[in-house]
Amino acid sequence: MGDFAAIIGNFYLECLIKEAVKLTKKGSKSDTISNIISAAGVVFAESGLADANIQDIADRAGVTKQLVYHYFKNKNQLFACVIDASSDDSMQTLISELQQSNISSMAPVPALYELIDKTIEVYYKHPLIASLAGDGIRYHGSHETPRNEFARLGPELTKMLGEIVRRGKASGEFRESINPDLLFATIGLIAGSTFTNRYVVSVLGNIDPTSDEGAALWRPFIVDLISAGVLKRN
């Protein structure tokens, strides 16, 4: 009986060891992929999608070029993963911060101001997605891509904005014709354009909207400008 118990015990121990090895390998694979995506983000931000090359990404990640191609079939697929990872981080942060600020309990006008400003702030707090914005727009415009985190989490933000707009209309502060979906698209478009069209803003507005001094002027100006189109006209 003792020998049988010992056999069962050893078998169970071997199973645990094998399972631990599997989990370690899974963790190692996940870490490697994350490392490659992080390195790729830096290279894409520095060189742009067109000029970035896999060897530079592999060198920065500390892996071989062959290993990069083992996980990603080409540079475009890797770029799509970088964009998705960046979108996930920024969108989750935005939703979390809006929830923490208890935006649902604010009066409609300050709630609108808060949502617009926090959306613009995403690009300032996540310089990687700001740097990749131009290439990302062009890439998604010319490729069939999987539904990424921006597209998945966007409706959650639109829902928040929709509730603010509903309350603003009910209080008589917002125009009845305001469409929350179009309003959110406008906010996202202007927020992203701060970085994708920084040159235009710098030349015509005589400020660099990405600098601390420029942001102090640009952000409240944009918040006021968008809000003015929402508020009911006297």
mmCIF file of N, CA, C and O in Angstrom, residues 91-151:
data_model
loop_
_atom_site.group_PDB
_atom_site.id
_atom_site.type_symbol
_atom_site.label_atom_id
_atom_site.label_comp_id
_atom_site.label_asym_id
_atom_site.label_seq_id
_atom_site.Cartn_x
_atom_site.Cartn_y
_atom_site.Cartn_z
ATOM 1 N N MET A 91 -6.988 53.958 -23.880
ATOM 2 C CA MET A 91 -8.442 53.963 -23.716
ATOM 3 C C MET A 91 -8.852 53.477 -22.329
ATOM 4 O O MET A 91 -9.759 54.035 -21.702
ATOM 5 N N GLN A 92 -8.163 52.440 -21.846
ATOM 6 C CA GLN A 92 -8.470 51.948 -20.499
ATOM 7 C C GLN A 92 -8.157 53.015 -19.462
ATOM 8 O O GLN A 92 -8.910 53.198 -18.493
ATOM 9 N N THR A 93 -7.043 53.738 -19.671
ATOM 10 C CA THR A 93 -6.675 54.815 -18.747
ATOM 11 C C THR A 93 -7.724 55.918 -18.759
ATOM 12 O O THR A 93 -8.122 56.429 -17.700
ATOM 13 N N LEU A 94 -8.188 56.298 -19.953
ATOM 14 C CA LEU A 94 -9.189 57.357 -20.084
ATOM 15 C C LEU A 94 -10.485 56.980 -19.377
ATOM 16 O O LEU A 94 -11.047 57.773 -18.605
ATOM 17 N N ILE A 95 -10.960 55.770 -19.620
ATOM 18 C CA ILE A 95 -12.203 55.309 -18.985
ATOM 19 C C ILE A 95 -12.050 55.289 -17.464
ATOM 20 O O ILE A 95 -12.926 55.738 -16.727
ATOM 21 N N SER A 96 -10.918 54.786 -16.992
ATOM 22 C CA SER A 96 -10.662 54.700 -15.555
ATOM 23 C C SER A 96 -10.635 56.087 -14.909
ATOM 24 O O SER A 96 -11.225 56.303 -13.845
ATOM 25 N N GLU A 97 -9.970 57.038 -15.569
ATOM 26 C CA GLU A 97 -9.867 58.387 -15.005
ATOM 27 C C GLU A 97 -11.222 59.096 -14.990
ATOM 28 O O GLU A 97 -11.532 59.829 -14.041
ATOM 29 N N LEU A 98 -12.024 58.876 -16.016
ATOM 30 C CA LEU A 98 -13.349 59.485 -16.050
ATOM 31 C C LEU A 98 -14.244 58.898 -14.958
ATOM 32 O O LEU A 98 -15.036 59.605 -14.336
ATOM 33 N N GLN A 99 -14.088 57.603 -14.716
ATOM 34 C CA GLN A 99 -14.861 56.961 -13.651
ATOM 35 C C GLN A 99 -14.409 57.461 -12.282
ATOM 36 O O GLN A 99 -15.223 57.716 -11.403
ATOM 37 N N GLN A 100 -13.092 57.626 -12.120
ATOM 38 C CA GLN A 100 -12.556 58.100 -10.846
ATOM 39 C C GLN A 100 -12.964 59.546 -10.560
ATOM 40 O O GLN A 100 -13.146 59.937 -9.402
ATOM 41 N N SER A 101 -13.086 60.340 -11.607
ATOM 42 C CA SER A 101 -13.508 61.734 -11.411
ATOM 43 C C SER A 101 -15.005 61.841 -11.153
ATOM 44 O O SER A 101 -15.533 62.932 -10.951
ATOM 45 N N ASN A 102 -15.683 60.676 -11.180
ATOM 46 C CA ASN A 102 -17.128 60.609 -10.901
ATOM 47 C C ASN A 102 -17.911 61.523 -11.842
ATOM 48 O O ASN A 102 -18.774 62.305 -11.411
ATOM 49 N N ILE A 103 -17.590 61.406 -13.115
ATOM 50 C CA ILE A 103 -18.162 62.298 -14.120
ATOM 51 C C ILE A 103 -19.685 62.185 -14.202
ATOM 52 O O ILE A 103 -20.362 63.152 -14.560
ATOM 53 N N SER A 104 -20.202 61.023 -13.852
ATOM 54 C CA SER A 104 -21.655 60.815 -13.948
ATOM 55 C C SER A 104 -22.434 61.651 -12.939
ATOM 56 O O SER A 104 -23.627 61.888 -13.113
ATOM 57 N N SER A 105 -21.760 62.092 -11.869
ATOM 58 C CA SER A 105 -22.450 62.890 -10.853
ATOM 59 C C SER A 105 -22.239 64.390 -11.039
ATOM 60 O O SER A 105 -22.811 65.197 -10.297
ATOM 61 N N MET A 106 -21.419 64.762 -12.018
ATOM 62 C CA MET A 106 -21.181 66.184 -12.279
ATOM 63 C C MET A 106 -22.363 66.787 -13.022
ATOM 64 O O MET A 106 -23.102 66.087 -13.712
ATOM 65 N N ALA A 107 -22.514 68.091 -12.906
ATOM 66 C CA ALA A 107 -23.499 68.797 -13.727
ATOM 67 C C ALA A 107 -23.088 68.667 -15.192
ATOM 68 O O ALA A 107 -21.899 68.478 -15.493
ATOM 69 N N PRO A 108 -24.038 68.720 -16.127
ATOM 70 C CA PRO A 108 -23.737 68.457 -17.537
ATOM 71 C C PRO A 108 -22.578 69.270 -18.133
ATOM 72 O O PRO A 108 -21.712 68.703 -18.814
ATOM 73 N N VAL A 109 -22.539 70.566 -17.877
ATOM 74 C CA VAL A 109 -21.500 71.401 -18.499
ATOM 75 C C VAL A 109 -20.098 71.050 -17.992
ATOM 76 O O VAL A 109 -19.197 70.784 -18.791
ATOM 77 N N PRO A 110 -19.851 71.009 -16.676
ATOM 78 C CA PRO A 110 -18.517 70.614 -16.219
ATOM 79 C C PRO A 110 -18.162 69.185 -16.604
ATOM 80 O O PRO A 110 -16.990 68.866 -16.838
ATOM 81 N N ALA A 111 -19.169 68.305 -16.675
ATOM 82 C CA ALA A 111 -18.910 66.928 -17.092
ATOM 83 C C ALA A 111 -18.435 66.893 -18.541
ATOM 84 O O ALA A 111 -17.508 66.146 -18.889
ATOM 85 N N LEU A 112 -19.050 67.702 -19.391
ATOM 86 C CA LEU A 112 -18.639 67.792 -20.794
ATOM 87 C C LEU A 112 -17.213 68.312 -20.894
ATOM 88 O O LEU A 112 -16.392 67.761 -21.638
ATOM 89 N N TYR A 113 -16.908 69.370 -20.141
ATOM 90 C CA TYR A 113 -15.555 69.930 -20.132
ATOM 91 C C TYR A 113 -14.538 68.866 -19.707
ATOM 92 O O TYR A 113 -13.463 68.742 -20.297
ATOM 93 N N GLU A 114 -14.875 68.112 -18.678
ATOM 94 C CA GLU A 114 -13.968 67.091 -18.150
ATOM 95 C C GLU A 114 -13.703 65.996 -19.194
ATOM 96 O O GLU A 114 -12.560 65.587 -19.396
ATOM 97 N N LEU A 115 -14.744 65.538 -19.848
ATOM 98 C CA LEU A 115 -14.576 64.476 -20.835
ATOM 99 C C LEU A 115 -13.733 64.943 -22.022
ATOM 100 O O LEU A 115 -12.855 64.210 -22.487
ATOM 101 N N ILE A 116 -13.980 66.142 -22.505
ATOM 102 C CA ILE A 116 -13.201 66.657 -23.638
ATOM 103 C C ILE A 116 -11.733 66.802 -23.251
ATOM 104 O O ILE A 116 -10.833 66.366 -23.976
ATOM 105 N N ASP A 117 -11.483 67.414 -22.091
ATOM 106 C CA ASP A 117 -10.101 67.652 -21.675
ATOM 107 C C ASP A 117 -9.355 66.351 -21.425
ATOM 108 O O ASP A 117 -8.186 66.219 -21.802
ATOM 109 N N LYS A 118 -10.005 65.371 -20.799
ATOM 110 C CA LYS A 118 -9.361 64.087 -20.526
ATOM 111 C C LYS A 118 -9.051 63.341 -21.822
ATOM 112 O O LYS A 118 -8.043 62.644 -21.917
ATOM 113 N N THR A 119 -9.930 63.487 -22.826
ATOM 114 C CA THR A 119 -9.682 62.839 -24.112
ATOM 115 C C THR A 119 -8.465 63.451 -24.794
ATOM 116 O O THR A 119 -7.622 62.735 -25.355
ATOM 117 N N ILE A 120 -8.349 64.766 -24.742
ATOM 118 C CA ILE A 120 -7.169 65.430 -25.304
ATOM 119 C C ILE A 120 -5.913 65.022 -24.531
ATOM 120 O O ILE A 120 -4.844 64.790 -25.106
ATOM 121 N N GLU A 121 -6.067 64.900 -23.225
ATOM 122 C CA GLU A 121 -4.923 64.584 -22.364
ATOM 123 C C GLU A 121 -4.312 63.221 -22.667
ATOM 124 O O GLU A 121 -3.123 62.986 -22.407
ATOM 125 N N VAL A 122 -5.124 62.304 -23.212
ATOM 126 C CA VAL A 122 -4.627 60.972 -23.553
ATOM 127 C C VAL A 122 -3.360 61.057 -24.389
ATOM 128 O O VAL A 122 -2.375 60.347 -24.154
ATOM 129 N N TYR A 123 -3.360 61.952 -25.382
ATOM 130 C CA TYR A 123 -2.216 62.061 -26.285
ATOM 131 C C TYR A 123 -0.996 62.673 -25.592
ATOM 132 O O TYR A 123 0.135 62.373 -25.951
ATOM 133 N N TYR A 124 -1.236 63.517 -24.616
ATOM 134 C CA TYR A 124 -0.119 64.099 -23.868
ATOM 135 C C TYR A 124 0.473 63.084 -22.886
ATOM 136 O O TYR A 124 1.681 63.072 -22.649
ATOM 137 N N LYS A 125 -0.375 62.235 -22.327
ATOM 138 C CA LYS A 125 0.088 61.261 -21.334
ATOM 139 C C LYS A 125 0.617 59.987 -21.971
ATOM 140 O O LYS A 125 1.304 59.210 -21.320
ATOM 141 N N HIS A 126 0.287 59.767 -23.245
ATOM 142 C CA HIS A 126 0.753 58.579 -23.952
ATOM 143 C C HIS A 126 1.491 59.023 -25.219
ATOM 144 O O HIS A 126 0.923 58.968 -26.314
ATOM 145 N N PRO A 127 2.723 59.483 -25.072
ATOM 146 C CA PRO A 127 3.466 60.003 -26.228
ATOM 147 C C PRO A 127 3.657 58.988 -27.340
ATOM 148 O O PRO A 127 3.784 59.368 -28.505
ATOM 149 N N LEU A 128 3.652 57.689 -27.005
ATOM 150 C CA LEU A 128 3.831 56.684 -28.043
ATOM 151 C C LEU A 128 2.671 56.708 -29.025
ATOM 152 O O LEU A 128 2.868 56.753 -30.235
ATOM 153 N N ILE A 129 1.439 56.698 -28.506
ATOM 154 C CA ILE A 129 0.280 56.707 -29.409
ATOM 155 C C ILE A 129 0.203 58.016 -30.168
ATOM 156 O O ILE A 129 -0.237 58.066 -31.318
ATOM 157 N N ALA A 130 0.680 59.102 -29.550
ATOM 158 C CA ALA A 130 0.719 60.389 -30.251
ATOM 159 C C ALA A 130 1.699 60.323 -31.413
ATOM 160 O O ALA A 130 1.421 60.801 -32.515
ATOM 161 N N SER A 131 2.855 59.704 -31.178
ATOM 162 C CA SER A 131 3.871 59.591 -32.227
ATOM 163 C C SER A 131 3.421 58.681 -33.367
ATOM 164 O O SER A 131 3.781 58.888 -34.519
ATOM 165 N N LEU A 132 2.631 57.672 -33.015
ATOM 166 C CA LEU A 132 2.192 56.706 -34.023
ATOM 167 C C LEU A 132 0.885 57.099 -34.708
ATOM 168 O O LEU A 132 0.464 56.435 -35.646
ATOM 169 N N ALA A 133 0.272 58.172 -34.220
ATOM 170 C CA ALA A 133 -1.073 58.537 -34.688
ATOM 171 C C ALA A 133 -1.156 58.683 -36.201
ATOM 172 O O ALA A 133 -2.064 58.146 -36.845
ATOM 173 N N GLY A 134 -0.218 59.413 -36.792
ATOM 174 C CA GLY A 134 -0.267 59.651 -38.238
ATOM 175 C C GLY A 134 -0.175 58.365 -39.037
ATOM 176 O O GLY A 134 -1.005 58.097 -39.917
ATOM 177 N N ASP A 135 0.826 57.541 -38.720
ATOM 178 C CA ASP A 135 0.987 56.261 -39.418
ATOM 179 C C ASP A 135 -0.196 55.349 -39.139
ATOM 180 O O ASP A 135 -0.633 54.591 -40.016
ATOM 181 N N GLY A 136 -0.723 55.415 -37.907
ATOM 182 C CA GLY A 136 -1.861 54.563 -37.546
ATOM 183 C C GLY A 136 -3.094 54.884 -38.356
ATOM 184 O O GLY A 136 -3.789 53.981 -38.835
ATOM 185 N N ILE A 137 -3.369 56.163 -38.551
ATOM 186 C CA ILE A 137 -4.524 56.589 -39.347
ATOM 187 C C ILE A 137 -4.381 56.119 -40.788
ATOM 188 O O ILE A 137 -5.313 55.583 -41.397
ATOM 189 N N ARG A 138 -3.183 56.328 -41.349
ATOM 190 C CA ARG A 138 -2.942 55.900 -42.738
ATOM 191 C C ARG A 138 -3.028 54.384 -42.872
ATOM 192 O O ARG A 138 -3.577 53.861 -43.850
ATOM 193 N N TYR A 139 -2.505 53.670 -41.868
ATOM 194 C CA TYR A 139 -2.510 52.206 -41.929
ATOM 195 C C TYR A 139 -3.928 51.654 -41.884
ATOM 196 O O TYR A 139 -4.321 50.838 -42.715
ATOM 197 N N HIS A 140 -4.716 52.119 -40.917
ATOM 198 C CA HIS A 140 -6.088 51.621 -40.795
ATOM 199 C C HIS A 140 -6.948 52.051 -41.979
ATOM 200 O O HIS A 140 -7.933 51.398 -42.307
ATOM 201 N N GLY A 141 -6.566 53.138 -42.613
ATOM 202 C CA GLY A 141 -7.330 53.602 -43.769
ATOM 203 C C GLY A 141 -7.075 52.790 -45.024
ATOM 204 O O GLY A 141 -7.896 52.781 -45.946
ATOM 205 N N SER A 142 -5.935 52.074 -45.063
ATOM 206 C CA SER A 142 -5.582 51.338 -46.276
ATOM 207 C C SER A 142 -5.470 49.829 -46.066
ATOM 208 O O SER A 142 -5.116 49.099 -46.980
ATOM 209 N N HIS A 143 -5.753 49.340 -44.843
ATOM 210 C CA HIS A 143 -5.656 47.906 -44.565
ATOM 211 C C HIS A 143 -6.924 47.417 -43.878
ATOM 212 O O HIS A 143 -7.543 48.152 -43.107
ATOM 213 N N GLU A 144 -7.246 46.159 -44.160
ATOM 214 C CA GLU A 144 -8.311 45.499 -43.404
ATOM 215 C C GLU A 144 -7.688 45.038 -42.103
ATOM 216 O O GLU A 144 -6.797 44.199 -42.087
ATOM 217 N N THR A 145 -8.122 45.594 -40.988
ATOM 218 C CA THR A 145 -7.509 45.275 -39.708
ATOM 219 C C THR A 145 -8.530 44.714 -38.738
ATOM 220 O O THR A 145 -9.720 44.988 -38.842
ATOM 221 N N PRO A 146 -8.044 43.917 -37.752
ATOM 222 C CA PRO A 146 -8.974 43.390 -36.748
ATOM 223 C C PRO A 146 -9.564 44.526 -35.932
ATOM 224 O O PRO A 146 -8.998 45.613 -35.860
ATOM 225 N N ARG A 147 -10.695 44.250 -35.315
ATOM 226 C CA ARG A 147 -11.338 45.258 -34.462
ATOM 227 C C ARG A 147 -10.437 45.495 -33.259
ATOM 228 O O ARG A 147 -10.241 44.611 -32.438
ATOM 229 N N ASN A 148 -9.849 46.688 -33.162
ATOM 230 C CA ASN A 148 -8.897 46.938 -32.088
ATOM 231 C C ASN A 148 -9.569 47.513 -30.853
ATOM 232 O O ASN A 148 -10.781 47.699 -30.800
ATOM 233 N N GLU A 149 -8.739 47.804 -29.826
ATOM 234 C CA GLU A 149 -9.278 48.271 -28.561
ATOM 235 C C GLU A 149 -9.954 49.633 -28.678
ATOM 236 O O GLU A 149 -10.903 49.922 -27.955
ATOM 237 N N PHE A 150 -9.449 50.482 -29.583
ATOM 238 C CA PHE A 150 -10.071 51.788 -29.765
ATOM 239 C C PHE A 150 -11.513 51.606 -30.229
ATOM 240 O O PHE A 150 -12.425 52.242 -29.716
ATOM 241 N N ALA A 151 -11.706 50.714 -31.187
ATOM 242 C CA ALA A 151 -13.056 50.474 -31.700
ATOM 243 C C ALA A 151 -13.925 49.759 -30.670
ATOM 244 O O ALA A 151 -15.130 49.990 -30.581
#
